[in-house]
PDB file of C-alpha atoms and ligand atoms in Angstrom:
ATOM      1  CA  MET A  30      39.912 -50.608  35.538  1.00 51.00           C
ATOM      2  CA  HIS A  31      37.180 -50.982  32.957  1.00 62.00           C
ATOM      3  CA  MET A  32      35.101 -48.337  34.763  1.00 61.00           C
ATOM      4  CA  GLN A  33      38.086 -45.951  34.819  1.00 66.00           C
ATOM      5  CA  LEU A  34      38.647 -46.346  31.106  1.00 68.00           C
ATOM      6  CA  TRP A  35      34.956 -45.732  30.567  1.00 68.00           C
ATOM      7  CA  SER A  36      35.063 -42.545  32.703  1.00 68.00           C
ATOM      8  CA  ALA A  37      38.083 -41.288  30.788  1.00 69.00           C
ATOM      9  CA  THR A  38      36.252 -41.851  27.509  1.00 67.00           C
ATOM     10  CA  LEU A  39      33.265 -39.938  28.848  1.00 64.00           C
ATOM     11  CA  LEU A  40      35.512 -37.088  29.935  1.00 65.00           C
ATOM     12  CA  ILE A  41      36.973 -36.811  26.427  1.00 66.00           C
ATOM     13  CA  ALA A  42      33.445 -36.893  24.998  1.00 61.00           C
ATOM     14  CA  ASP A  43      32.515 -33.942  27.280  1.00 63.00           C
ATOM     15  CA  VAL A  44      35.468 -31.943  26.077  1.00 68.00           C
ATOM     16  CA  VAL A  45      34.686 -32.681  22.435  1.00 78.00           C
ATOM     17  CA  LYS A  46      31.094 -31.506  22.906  1.00 81.00           C
ATOM     18  CA  VAL A  47      32.357 -28.097  23.988  1.00 80.00           C
ATOM     19  CA  PHE A  48      33.782 -27.764  20.474  1.00 83.00           C
ATOM     20  CA  ASN A  49      30.439 -28.573  18.893  1.00 87.00           C
ATOM     21  CA  PRO A  50      28.245 -25.563  19.762  1.00 91.00           C
ATOM     22  CA  GLN A  51      24.578 -25.950  18.754  1.00 92.00           C
ATOM     23  CA  SER A  52      23.032 -22.732  20.047  1.00 92.00           C
ATOM     24  CA  PRO A  53      23.808 -18.989  19.893  1.00 90.00           C
ATOM     25  CA  GLN A  54      24.844 -19.110  23.570  1.00 89.00           C
ATOM     26  CA  ALA A  55      27.193 -22.056  23.095  1.00 91.00           C
ATOM     27  CA  ARG A  56      28.596 -20.481  19.920  1.00 91.00           C
ATOM     28  CA  ALA A  57      29.399 -17.232  21.748  1.00 91.00           C
ATOM     29  CA  ILE A  58      31.306 -19.211  24.382  1.00 90.00           C
ATOM     30  CA  PHE A  59      33.039 -21.290  21.690  1.00 91.00           C
ATOM     31  CA  ASP A  60      34.136 -18.157  19.761  1.00 92.00           C
ATOM     32  CA  LEU A  61      35.568 -16.627  22.938  1.00 93.00           C
ATOM     33  CA  ALA A  62      37.363 -19.873  23.747  1.00 92.00           C
ATOM     34  CA  ILE A  63      38.980 -19.904  20.289  1.00 93.00           C
ATOM     35  CA  VAL A  64      40.226 -16.301  20.730  1.00 94.00           C
ATOM     36  CA  ALA A  65      41.592 -17.159  24.192  1.00 94.00           C
ATOM     37  CA  ILE A  66      43.264 -20.347  22.904  1.00 94.00           C
ATOM     38  CA  VAL A  67      44.917 -18.443  20.035  1.00 95.00           C
ATOM     39  CA  VAL A  68      46.158 -15.662  22.355  1.00 94.00           C
ATOM     40  CA  MET A  69      47.504 -18.210  24.841  1.00 95.00           C
ATOM     41  CA  GLY A  70      49.045 -20.195  22.002  1.00 96.00           C
ATOM     42  CA  ILE A  71      50.953 -17.097  20.864  1.00 95.00           C
ATOM     43  CA  ILE A  72      52.143 -16.348  24.428  1.00 95.00           C
ATOM     44  CA  PHE A  73      53.218 -19.981  24.807  1.00 97.00           C
ATOM     45  CA  ALA A  74      55.110 -19.899  21.490  1.00 97.00           C
ATOM     46  CA  VAL A  75      56.893 -16.615  22.404  1.00 95.00           C
ATOM     47  CA  VAL A  76      57.941 -17.853  25.870  1.00 95.00           C
ATOM     48  CA  VAL A  77      59.071 -21.274  24.638  1.00 97.00           C
ATOM     49  CA  GLY A  78      60.796 -19.585  21.675  1.00 97.00           C
ATOM     50  CA  ILE A  79      62.817 -17.268  23.903  1.00 94.00           C
ATOM     51  CA  VAL A  80      63.800 -20.100  26.259  1.00 95.00           C
ATOM     52  CA  ALA A  81      64.795 -22.320  23.318  1.00 96.00           C
ATOM     53  CA  TYR A  82      66.808 -19.494  21.717  1.00 94.00           C
ATOM     54  CA  ALA A  83      68.663 -18.811  24.983  1.00 90.00           C
ATOM     55  CA  LEU A  84      69.432 -22.504  25.468  1.00 91.00           C
ATOM     56  CA  LEU A  85      70.805 -22.924  21.952  1.00 92.00           C
ATOM     57  CA  ARG A  86      72.604 -19.595  21.718  1.00 87.00           C
ATOM     58  CA  PHE A  87      74.223 -19.801  25.186  1.00 83.00           C
ATOM     59  CA  PRO A  88      74.556 -23.523  25.892  1.00 81.00           C
ATOM     60  CA  ARG A  89      76.975 -23.280  28.831  1.00 80.00           C
ATOM     61  CA  TRP A  90      78.913 -20.892  31.017  1.00 77.00           C
ATOM     62  CA  ARG A  91      82.587 -20.652  30.033  1.00 79.00           C
ATOM     63  CA  GLU A  92      85.550 -20.143  32.340  1.00 81.00           C
ATOM     64  CA  GLY A  93      86.620 -16.494  32.504  1.00 82.00           C
ATOM     65  CA  GLU A  94      83.544 -15.217  30.622  1.00 80.00           C
ATOM     66  CA  ARG A  95      82.043 -11.916  31.794  1.00 82.00           C
ATOM     67  CA  ASP A  96      78.450 -11.752  33.133  1.00 80.00           C
ATOM     68  CA  PRO A  97      75.932 -10.616  30.494  1.00 78.00           C
ATOM     69  CA  GLU A  98      74.726  -7.030  30.640  1.00 81.00           C
ATOM     70  CA  GLN A  99      72.185  -6.614  33.509  1.00 82.00           C
ATOM     71  CA  GLY A 100      68.811  -5.026  32.624  1.00 79.00           C
ATOM     72  CA  ALA A 101      67.455  -4.270  36.141  1.00 83.00           C
ATOM     73  CA  GLY A 102      65.631  -0.961  36.381  1.00 84.00           C
ATOM     74  CA  ASN A 103      65.445  -0.477  32.601  1.00 88.00           C
ATOM     75  CA  LYS A 104      62.356   1.721  32.238  1.00 90.00           C
ATOM     76  CA  LYS A 105      61.726   0.883  28.592  1.00 91.00           C
ATOM     77  CA  ILE A 106      61.641  -2.874  29.254  1.00 89.00           C
ATOM     78  CA  GLU A 107      59.545  -2.458  32.419  1.00 92.00           C
ATOM     79  CA  ILE A 108      56.930  -0.407  30.586  1.00 94.00           C
ATOM     80  CA  VAL A 109      56.744  -2.770  27.593  1.00 93.00           C
ATOM     81  CA  TRP A 110      56.341  -5.920  29.644  1.00 90.00           C
ATOM     82  CA  THR A 111      53.690  -4.328  31.840  1.00 94.00           C
ATOM     83  CA  ALA A 112      51.747  -2.796  28.947  1.00 96.00           C
ATOM     84  CA  ILE A 113      51.537  -5.936  26.773  1.00 93.00           C
ATOM     85  CA  PRO A 114      49.974  -8.231  29.434  1.00 93.00           C
ATOM     86  CA  LEU A 115      47.683  -5.401  30.539  1.00 96.00           C
ATOM     87  CA  LEU A 116      46.471  -5.001  26.982  1.00 95.00           C
ATOM     88  CA  ILE A 117      45.915  -8.766  26.579  1.00 95.00           C
ATOM     89  CA  VAL A 118      43.986  -9.024  29.856  1.00 95.00           C
ATOM     90  CA  THR A 119      41.879  -5.959  28.999  1.00 96.00           C
ATOM     91  CA  VAL A 120      40.955  -7.297  25.553  1.00 95.00           C
ATOM     92  CA  LEU A 121      40.020 -10.713  27.006  1.00 95.00           C
ATOM     93  CA  PHE A 122      37.991  -9.008  29.737  1.00 95.00           C
ATOM     94  CA  VAL A 123      35.990  -6.944  27.248  1.00 95.00           C
ATOM     95  CA  LEU A 124      35.375  -9.977  25.022  1.00 94.00           C
ATOM     96  CA  SER A 125      34.316 -12.054  28.059  1.00 93.00           C
ATOM     97  CA  ALA A 126      31.898  -9.366  29.252  1.00 91.00           C
ATOM     98  CA  ARG A 127      30.390  -9.192  25.749  1.00 90.00           C
ATOM     99  CA  THR A 128      30.039 -12.987  25.607  1.00 89.00           C
ATOM    100  CA  MET A 129      28.320 -13.011  28.994  1.00 85.00           C
ATOM    101  CA  GLY A 130      25.802 -10.514  27.599  1.00 81.00           C
ATOM    102  CA  ILE A 131      25.041 -12.869  24.685  1.00 78.00           C
ATOM    103  CA  SER A 132      25.078 -16.137  26.584  1.00 71.00           C
ATOM    104  CA  ASP A 133      23.317 -14.948  29.689  1.00 74.00           C
ATOM    105  CA  PRO A 134      20.798 -12.123  29.248  1.00 78.00           C
ATOM    106  CA  PRO A 135      18.675 -11.301  32.330  1.00 82.00           C
ATOM    107  CA  PRO A 136      15.983 -13.902  33.063  1.00 82.00           C
ATOM    108  CA  PRO A 137      12.255 -13.137  32.678  1.00 84.00           C
ATOM    109  CA  PRO A 138      10.142 -12.994  35.869  1.00 84.00           C
ATOM    110  CA  ASN A 139       8.557 -16.360  35.068  1.00 89.00           C
ATOM    111  CA  PRO A 140      10.827 -19.157  33.850  1.00 94.00           C
ATOM    112  CA  ASP A 141       9.592 -21.724  31.325  1.00 95.00           C
ATOM    113  CA  ILE A 142      11.053 -24.687  33.177  1.00 96.00           C
ATOM    114  CA  VAL A 143      12.173 -25.169  36.763  1.00 96.00           C
ATOM    115  CA  VAL A 144      15.030 -27.675  36.851  1.00 96.00           C
ATOM    116  CA  THR A 145      15.946 -29.134  40.231  1.00 96.00           C
ATOM    117  CA  GLY A 146      19.101 -31.104  40.942  1.00 96.00           C
ATOM    118  CA  HIS A 147      18.676 -34.093  43.264  1.00 95.00           C
ATOM    119  CA  GLN A 148      21.152 -36.726  44.421  1.00 93.00           C
ATOM    120  CA  TRP A 149      21.423 -38.101  41.671  1.00 93.00           C
ATOM    121  CA  TRP A 150      18.887 -37.100  39.046  1.00 95.00           C
ATOM    122  CA  TRP A 151      17.248 -34.054  37.487  1.00 97.00           C
ATOM    123  CA  GLU A 152      13.642 -32.985  37.904  1.00 96.00           C
ATOM    124  CA  ALA A 153      12.040 -30.619  35.390  1.00 96.00           C
ATOM    125  CA  ARG A 154       8.725 -28.852  35.869  1.00 95.00           C
ATOM    126  CA  TYR A 155       7.135 -26.938  32.997  1.00 96.00           C
ATOM    127  CA  LEU A 156       5.501 -24.028  34.773  1.00 94.00           C
ATOM    128  CA  LYS A 157       2.827 -23.136  32.195  1.00 91.00           C
ATOM    129  CA  SER A 158       1.521 -26.626  31.502  1.00 92.00           C
ATOM    130  CA  GLY A 159       2.397 -28.222  34.837  1.00 90.00           C
ATOM    131  CA  ALA A 160       4.171 -31.179  33.206  1.00 92.00           C
ATOM    132  CA  THR A 161       6.727 -32.827  35.507  1.00 92.00           C
ATOM    133  CA  VAL A 162       9.459 -35.044  34.109  1.00 94.00           C
ATOM    134  CA  ALA A 163      12.804 -36.533  35.131  1.00 93.00           C
ATOM    135  CA  ASN A 164      16.188 -36.711  33.421  1.00 95.00           C
ATOM    136  CA  GLU A 165      14.726 -35.954  29.992  1.00 95.00           C
ATOM    137  CA  ILE A 166      13.841 -32.391  29.052  1.00 96.00           C
ATOM    138  CA  HIS A 167      12.117 -31.631  25.763  1.00 96.00           C
ATOM    139  CA  ILE A 168      12.387 -28.182  24.177  1.00 97.00           C
ATOM    140  CA  PRO A 169      11.103 -26.678  20.925  1.00 97.00           C
ATOM    141  CA  VAL A 170      13.840 -26.110  18.328  1.00 96.00           C
ATOM    142  CA  GLY A 171      15.072 -22.548  17.770  1.00 93.00           C
ATOM    143  CA  LYS A 172      13.350 -21.045  20.789  1.00 93.00           C
ATOM    144  CA  ALA A 173      15.191 -19.806  23.893  1.00 92.00           C
ATOM    145  CA  LEU A 174      13.619 -21.134  27.080  1.00 94.00           C
ATOM    146  CA  ALA A 175      14.327 -19.632  30.483  1.00 94.00           C
ATOM    147  CA  LEU A 176      15.384 -22.181  33.097  1.00 95.00           C
ATOM    148  CA  ARG A 177      15.274 -21.617  36.811  1.00 95.00           C
ATOM    149  CA  LEU A 178      17.771 -23.883  38.545  1.00 95.00           C
ATOM    150  CA  ASP A 179      17.162 -25.201  42.032  1.00 95.00           C
ATOM    151  CA  ALA A 180      18.717 -27.903  44.182  1.00 96.00           C
ATOM    152  CA  ALA A 181      16.909 -30.221  46.577  1.00 94.00           C
ATOM    153  CA  ASP A 182      19.871 -31.280  48.691  1.00 93.00           C
ATOM    154  CA  VAL A 183      23.460 -30.260  47.855  1.00 95.00           C
ATOM    155  CA  LEU A 184      25.189 -28.213  45.168  1.00 96.00           C
ATOM    156  CA  HIS A 185      24.874 -29.605  41.657  1.00 97.00           C
ATOM    157  CA  GLU A 186      25.728 -28.032  38.331  1.00 97.00           C
ATOM    158  CA  PHE A 187      23.572 -28.178  35.223  1.00 96.00           C
ATOM    159  CA  TRP A 188      25.583 -28.384  32.008  1.00 95.00           C
ATOM    160  CA  VAL A 189      24.625 -29.255  28.457  1.00 94.00           C
ATOM    161  CA  PRO A 190      27.938 -28.453  26.699  1.00 92.00           C
ATOM    162  CA  GLU A 191      26.510 -28.184  23.183  1.00 93.00           C
ATOM    163  CA  LEU A 192      23.774 -25.774  24.265  1.00 93.00           C
ATOM    164  CA  GLY A 193      25.484 -23.300  26.557  1.00 89.00           C
ATOM    165  CA  ARG A 194      27.178 -22.422  29.778  1.00 89.00           C
ATOM    166  CA  LYS A 195      27.109 -24.405  32.997  1.00 91.00           C
ATOM    167  CA  MET A 196      25.338 -23.150  36.091  1.00 93.00           C
ATOM    168  CA  THR A 197      25.447 -24.271  39.707  1.00 95.00           C
ATOM    169  CA  THR A 198      22.211 -25.262  41.390  1.00 96.00           C
ATOM    170  CA  VAL A 199      22.158 -24.049  44.980  1.00 96.00           C
ATOM    171  CA  PRO A 200      19.609 -25.133  47.603  1.00 96.00           C
ATOM    172  CA  GLY A 201      17.433 -22.120  48.489  1.00 94.00           C
ATOM    173  CA  HIS A 202      19.093 -19.806  45.983  1.00 95.00           C
ATOM    174  CA  PRO A 203      17.615 -20.096  42.470  1.00 93.00           C
ATOM    175  CA  ASN A 204      19.910 -19.488  39.499  1.00 93.00           C
ATOM    176  CA  HIS A 205      18.961 -18.856  35.899  1.00 92.00           C
ATOM    177  CA  ILE A 206      20.128 -19.806  32.436  1.00 91.00           C
ATOM    178  CA  TRP A 207      18.714 -19.815  28.936  1.00 92.00           C
ATOM    179  CA  ILE A 208      18.610 -22.935  26.852  1.00 93.00           C
ATOM    180  CA  GLN A 209      18.175 -23.171  23.104  1.00 94.00           C
ATOM    181  CA  ALA A 210      19.001 -25.585  20.287  1.00 95.00           C
ATOM    182  CA  ASP A 211      19.364 -24.660  16.613  1.00 95.00           C
ATOM    183  CA  LYS A 212      18.807 -28.162  15.279  1.00 94.00           C
ATOM    184  CA  PRO A 213      16.551 -31.037  16.313  1.00 96.00           C
ATOM    185  CA  GLY A 214      18.470 -33.652  18.243  1.00 94.00           C
ATOM    186  CA  THR A 215      19.239 -35.185  21.601  1.00 94.00           C
ATOM    187  CA  TYR A 216      21.868 -33.357  23.607  1.00 94.00           C
ATOM    188  CA  LEU A 217      23.593 -34.985  26.546  1.00 93.00           C
ATOM    189  CA  GLY A 218      23.985 -32.955  29.728  1.00 94.00           C
ATOM    190  CA  PHE A 219      25.809 -33.655  32.974  1.00 92.00           C
ATOM    191  CA  CYS A 220      26.140 -32.608  36.550  1.00 95.00           C
ATOM    192  CA  SER A 221      29.507 -30.870  36.645  1.00 94.00           C
ATOM    193  CA  GLU A 222      29.916 -30.211  40.341  1.00 94.00           C
ATOM    194  CA  PHE A 223      30.872 -33.081  42.629  1.00 95.00           C
ATOM    195  CA  CYS A 224      27.755 -33.974  44.617  1.00 95.00           C
ATOM    196  CA  GLY A 225      28.372 -37.444  46.041  1.00 93.00           C
ATOM    197  CA  THR A 226      28.794 -41.087  45.081  1.00 92.00           C
ATOM    198  CA  GLN A 227      26.831 -41.001  41.843  1.00 94.00           C
ATOM    199  CA  HIS A 228      27.824 -37.518  40.652  1.00 95.00           C
ATOM    200  CA  ALA A 229      29.086 -39.042  37.399  1.00 92.00           C
ATOM    201  CA  TRP A 230      25.714 -40.644  36.734  1.00 94.00           C
ATOM    202  CA  MET A 231      23.537 -37.598  36.855  1.00 95.00           C
ATOM    203  CA  HIS A 232      22.902 -37.272  33.153  1.00 94.00           C
ATOM    204  CA  VAL A 233      20.145 -35.302  31.541  1.00 95.00           C
ATOM    205  CA  LEU A 234      18.940 -35.634  27.953  1.00 95.00           C
ATOM    206  CA  VAL A 235      17.732 -32.479  26.262  1.00 96.00           C
ATOM    207  CA  VAL A 236      15.550 -33.420  23.311  1.00 96.00           C
ATOM    208  CA  ALA A 237      15.033 -30.562  20.854  1.00 96.00           C
ATOM    209  CA  GLU A 238      12.173 -31.101  18.434  1.00 96.00           C
ATOM    210  CA  PRO A 239       9.923 -29.062  16.105  1.00 97.00           C
ATOM    211  CA  GLN A 240       7.311 -26.964  17.943  1.00 95.00           C
ATOM    212  CA  GLU A 241       4.435 -29.272  16.925  1.00 96.00           C
ATOM    213  CA  GLU A 242       6.134 -32.410  18.221  1.00 95.00           C
ATOM    214  CA  PHE A 243       7.171 -30.606  21.366  1.00 96.00           C
ATOM    215  CA  GLN A 244       3.570 -29.596  22.050  1.00 95.00           C
ATOM    216  CA  LYS A 245       2.403 -33.152  21.452  1.00 94.00           C
ATOM    217  CA  TRP A 246       5.018 -34.419  23.885  1.00 94.00           C
ATOM    218  CA  GLU A 247       4.104 -31.822  26.512  1.00 94.00           C
ATOM    219  CA  GLN A 248       0.387 -32.663  26.241  1.00 93.00           C
ATOM    220  CA  ALA A 249       1.193 -36.368  26.557  1.00 92.00           C
ATOM    221  CA  GLN A 250       3.086 -35.672  29.799  1.00 92.00           C
ATOM    222  CA  LEU A 251      -0.081 -34.189  31.310  1.00 91.00           C
ATOM    223  CA  VAL A 252      -2.198 -37.293  30.729  1.00 90.00           C
ATOM    224  CA  ALA A 253      -2.712 -39.421  33.846  1.00 88.00           C
ATOM    225  CA  ALA A 254      -1.568 -43.031  33.804  1.00 85.00           C
ATOM    226  CA  ALA A 255      -4.242 -45.521  32.788  1.00 84.00           C
ATOM    227  CA  SER A 256      -5.014 -48.191  35.376  1.00 85.00           C
ATOM    228  CA  PRO A 257      -4.414 -51.678  34.018  1.00 85.00           C
ATOM    229  CA  THR A 258      -7.559 -53.778  34.203  1.00 83.00           C
ATOM    230  CA  GLY A 259      -6.067 -57.186  34.616  1.00 81.00           C
ATOM    231  CA  GLY A 260      -3.097 -59.505  34.558  1.00 86.00           C
ATOM    232  CA  ASN A 261       0.292 -58.983  36.129  1.00 89.00           C
ATOM    233  CA  ALA A 262       0.262 -55.239  35.466  1.00 88.00           C
ATOM    234  CA  GLN A 263      -2.769 -54.822  37.720  1.00 88.00           C
ATOM    235  CA  LYS A 264      -1.008 -56.795  40.443  1.00 88.00           C
ATOM    236  CA  GLY A 265       2.009 -54.563  39.866  1.00 89.00           C
ATOM    237  CA  LEU A 266      -0.023 -51.396  40.404  1.00 91.00           C
ATOM    238  CA  ALA A 267      -1.490 -52.814  43.628  1.00 89.00           C
ATOM    239  CA  LEU A 268       2.015 -53.674  44.798  1.00 89.00           C
ATOM    240  CA  PHE A 269       3.284 -50.206  43.907  1.00 91.00           C
ATOM    241  CA  GLN A 270       0.579 -48.654  46.085  1.00 89.00           C
ATOM    242  CA  GLN A 271       1.020 -51.077  48.994  1.00 89.00           C
ATOM    243  CA  MET A 272       4.791 -50.901  49.180  1.00 88.00           C
ATOM    244  CA  SER A 273       6.776 -47.840  50.142  1.00 87.00           C
ATOM    245  CA  CYS A 274       7.193 -46.865  46.447  1.00 90.00           C
ATOM    246  CA  VAL A 275       4.509 -44.234  47.099  1.00 91.00           C
ATOM    247  CA  ASN A 276       6.648 -42.555  49.783  1.00 91.00           C
ATOM    248  CA  CYS A 277       9.006 -41.264  47.096  1.00 93.00           C
ATOM    249  CA  HIS A 278       7.371 -41.476  43.674  1.00 93.00           C
ATOM    250  CA  ALA A 279       4.335 -39.943  42.011  1.00 91.00           C
ATOM    251  CA  ILE A 280       2.211 -41.521  39.287  1.00 91.00           C
ATOM    252  CA  LYS A 281      -0.608 -39.277  38.090  1.00 89.00           C
ATOM    253  CA  GLY A 282      -3.933 -41.117  38.229  1.00 87.00           C
ATOM    254  CA  THR A 283      -2.938 -43.204  41.271  1.00 88.00           C
ATOM    255  CA  SER A 284      -2.700 -42.450  44.974  1.00 87.00           C
ATOM    256  CA  ALA A 285       1.075 -41.897  44.622  1.00 87.00           C
ATOM    257  CA  THR A 286       1.917 -38.187  44.804  1.00 88.00           C
ATOM    258  CA  ALA A 287       5.302 -37.978  46.568  1.00 89.00           C
ATOM    259  CA  GLN A 288       7.939 -35.716  45.018  1.00 88.00           C
ATOM    260  CA  VAL A 289      11.121 -37.138  46.559  1.00 90.00           C
ATOM    261  CA  GLY A 290      12.081 -39.405  43.646  1.00 92.00           C
ATOM    262  CA  PRO A 291      11.395 -39.105  39.912  1.00 93.00           C
ATOM    263  CA  ASP A 292       7.781 -38.784  38.750  1.00 92.00           C
ATOM    264  CA  LEU A 293       7.024 -42.113  37.066  1.00 91.00           C
ATOM    265  CA  THR A 294       3.766 -41.232  35.255  1.00 92.00           C
ATOM    266  CA  HIS A 295       5.435 -41.634  31.841  1.00 92.00           C
ATOM    267  CA  PHE A 296       8.390 -43.744  32.902  1.00 90.00           C
ATOM    268  CA  ALA A 297       8.136 -46.140  29.958  1.00 90.00           C
ATOM    269  CA  SER A 298       8.563 -43.333  27.423  1.00 90.00           C
ATOM    270  CA  ARG A 299      12.001 -42.399  28.802  1.00 92.00           C
ATOM    271  CA  LYS A 300      15.191 -43.567  27.148  1.00 91.00           C
ATOM    272  CA  LYS A 301      17.240 -44.183  30.293  1.00 91.00           C
ATOM    273  CA  ILE A 302      16.966 -45.526  33.824  1.00 90.00           C
ATOM    274  CA  GLY A 303      18.869 -44.141  36.825  1.00 91.00           C
ATOM    275  CA  ALA A 304      19.729 -40.751  35.258  1.00 91.00           C
ATOM    276  CA  GLY A 305      21.558 -42.310  32.340  1.00 90.00           C
ATOM    277  CA  ILE A 306      23.317 -45.288  33.888  1.00 92.00           C
ATOM    278  CA  VAL A 307      21.479 -47.907  31.793  1.00 91.00           C
ATOM    279  CA  ASP A 308      19.055 -47.941  28.857  1.00 91.00           C
ATOM    280  CA  ASN A 309      15.386 -48.307  29.675  1.00 92.00           C
ATOM    281  CA  THR A 310      14.955 -51.912  28.563  1.00 92.00           C
ATOM    282  CA  PRO A 311      12.755 -54.663  30.072  1.00 92.00           C
ATOM    283  CA  SER A 312      15.781 -56.541  31.425  1.00 93.00           C
ATOM    284  CA  ASN A 313      17.433 -53.423  32.900  1.00 92.00           C
ATOM    285  CA  LEU A 314      14.148 -52.428  34.548  1.00 93.00           C
ATOM    286  CA  ARG A 315      13.925 -55.874  36.184  1.00 93.00           C
ATOM    287  CA  ARG A 316      17.573 -55.634  37.273  1.00 93.00           C
ATOM    288  CA  TRP A 317      16.855 -52.241  38.800  1.00 93.00           C
ATOM    289  CA  LEU A 318      13.758 -53.417  40.686  1.00 92.00           C
ATOM    290  CA  ARG A 319      15.559 -56.526  41.962  1.00 92.00           C
ATOM    291  CA  ASP A 320      18.352 -54.387  43.443  1.00 93.00           C
ATOM    292  CA  PRO A 321      18.874 -50.731  42.440  1.00 92.00           C
ATOM    293  CA  GLN A 322      22.141 -50.742  44.409  1.00 93.00           C
ATOM    294  CA  GLU A 323      23.569 -53.355  42.066  1.00 91.00           C
ATOM    295  CA  VAL A 324      22.889 -51.112  39.048  1.00 90.00           C
ATOM    296  CA  LYS A 325      23.788 -47.764  40.651  1.00 92.00           C
ATOM    297  CA  VAL A 326      25.777 -48.077  43.870  1.00 92.00           C
ATOM    298  CA  GLY A 327      24.645 -45.553  46.497  1.00 91.00           C
ATOM    299  CA  VAL A 328      21.419 -44.533  44.743  1.00 92.00           C
ATOM    300  CA  LYS A 329      18.800 -43.338  47.230  1.00 92.00           C
ATOM    301  CA  MET A 330      16.391 -46.133  46.272  1.00 91.00           C
ATOM    302  CA  PRO A 331      17.024 -49.089  48.604  1.00 91.00           C
ATOM    303  CA  ASN A 332      16.865 -52.776  47.782  1.00 91.00           C
ATOM    304  CA  PHE A 333      13.314 -53.814  48.666  1.00 90.00           C
ATOM    305  CA  LYS A 334      14.169 -57.521  48.362  1.00 91.00           C
ATOM    306  CA  PHE A 335      11.170 -58.135  46.099  1.00 91.00           C
ATOM    307  CA  THR A 336      10.476 -61.725  45.098  1.00 91.00           C
ATOM    308  CA  ASP A 337      10.956 -62.622  41.435  1.00 90.00           C
ATOM    309  CA  GLU A 338       7.175 -62.589  41.009  1.00 90.00           C
ATOM    310  CA  GLN A 339       6.881 -59.110  42.548  1.00 90.00           C
ATOM    311  CA  VAL A 340       9.683 -57.786  40.346  1.00 90.00           C
ATOM    312  CA  SER A 341       7.944 -59.201  37.301  1.00 90.00           C
ATOM    313  CA  ASP A 342       4.523 -57.735  38.247  1.00 90.00           C
ATOM    314  CA  LEU A 343       5.980 -54.299  39.031  1.00 91.00           C
ATOM    315  CA  ALA A 344       7.959 -54.256  35.800  1.00 91.00           C
ATOM    316  CA  ASP A 345       4.909 -55.295  33.773  1.00 90.00           C
ATOM    317  CA  TYR A 346       3.002 -52.403  35.321  1.00 92.00           C
ATOM    318  CA  MET A 347       5.776 -49.871  34.800  1.00 90.00           C
ATOM    319  CA  GLU A 348       6.014 -50.837  31.148  1.00 90.00           C
ATOM    320  CA  THR A 349       2.413 -49.645  30.701  1.00 89.00           C
ATOM    321  CA  LEU A 350       3.426 -46.108  31.807  1.00 90.00           C
ATOM    322  CA  LYS A 351       3.998 -44.785  28.289  1.00 87.00           C
TER     323      LYS A 351
HETATM  324 CU1  CUA B 401      24.942 -33.576  40.993  1.00 71.83          CU
HETATM  325 CU2  CUA B 401      27.291 -33.715  40.659  1.00 71.83          CU
END
């Protein structure tokens, strides 16, 4: 029950975000939506008005009363009620086509970022620098970046409501969108196509920051992880490399290079764990390592049944991955 209430709250939050456009693309969509809502509001008012008038004016059929005059085949009426909807649909079509031109110009041959949807997290690779991150995408403020959208397994849909349209990610069929933010800030994105158990917890944070800070962040992502030289963290690194962690995860600067799960090189600098399901705190990290299934039911990472000591060593190591 509590979870349902929580989901409903999230759903309302999504809808509200649509009405808070923070990029030229999102604003174009918002403006079109307002026009459509007003037009539909007028149609609704006219239809309800006519029905209400008829109900009040002619409340009941009376004995002996003649049928009202029949209008079948009246050319004038037929033409008017065909022309008005045709006009409305044509105007909305033209406005929609114009909005698509603003919100979705053709992509450049080389995208800035390749975003891949996985069950249930987002991978982002910055093509020029080679930085690879998960569930947290940084962009420079005021600059449109071209995204290529891929999927590793099933259909997903990338959507950051405040920054623009949504776009499906299809395995083997890249799609494109542009992403831009007018103001610095953190924008919450979702997967908006049902993709399995944890579809609802496939969040992505888009962090828009001034160019200089963005460059600093991007450079930091390229730095390999330092190897701890002692203590529990060193034991944690050894454990990470011995256990099957390395079959899924990569940490630059270690022997782990797999690309199945999120790249963990700068795990400790991320705000969230499990694509948004919990904050990245020391206690949540330990909960996750003890049993990921308890935190995020159905997540692809199994319960490794680590001992308390192993959990503690691994967590100490992962906290060094700034
Ligand atoms: Cu991925 Cu829904």
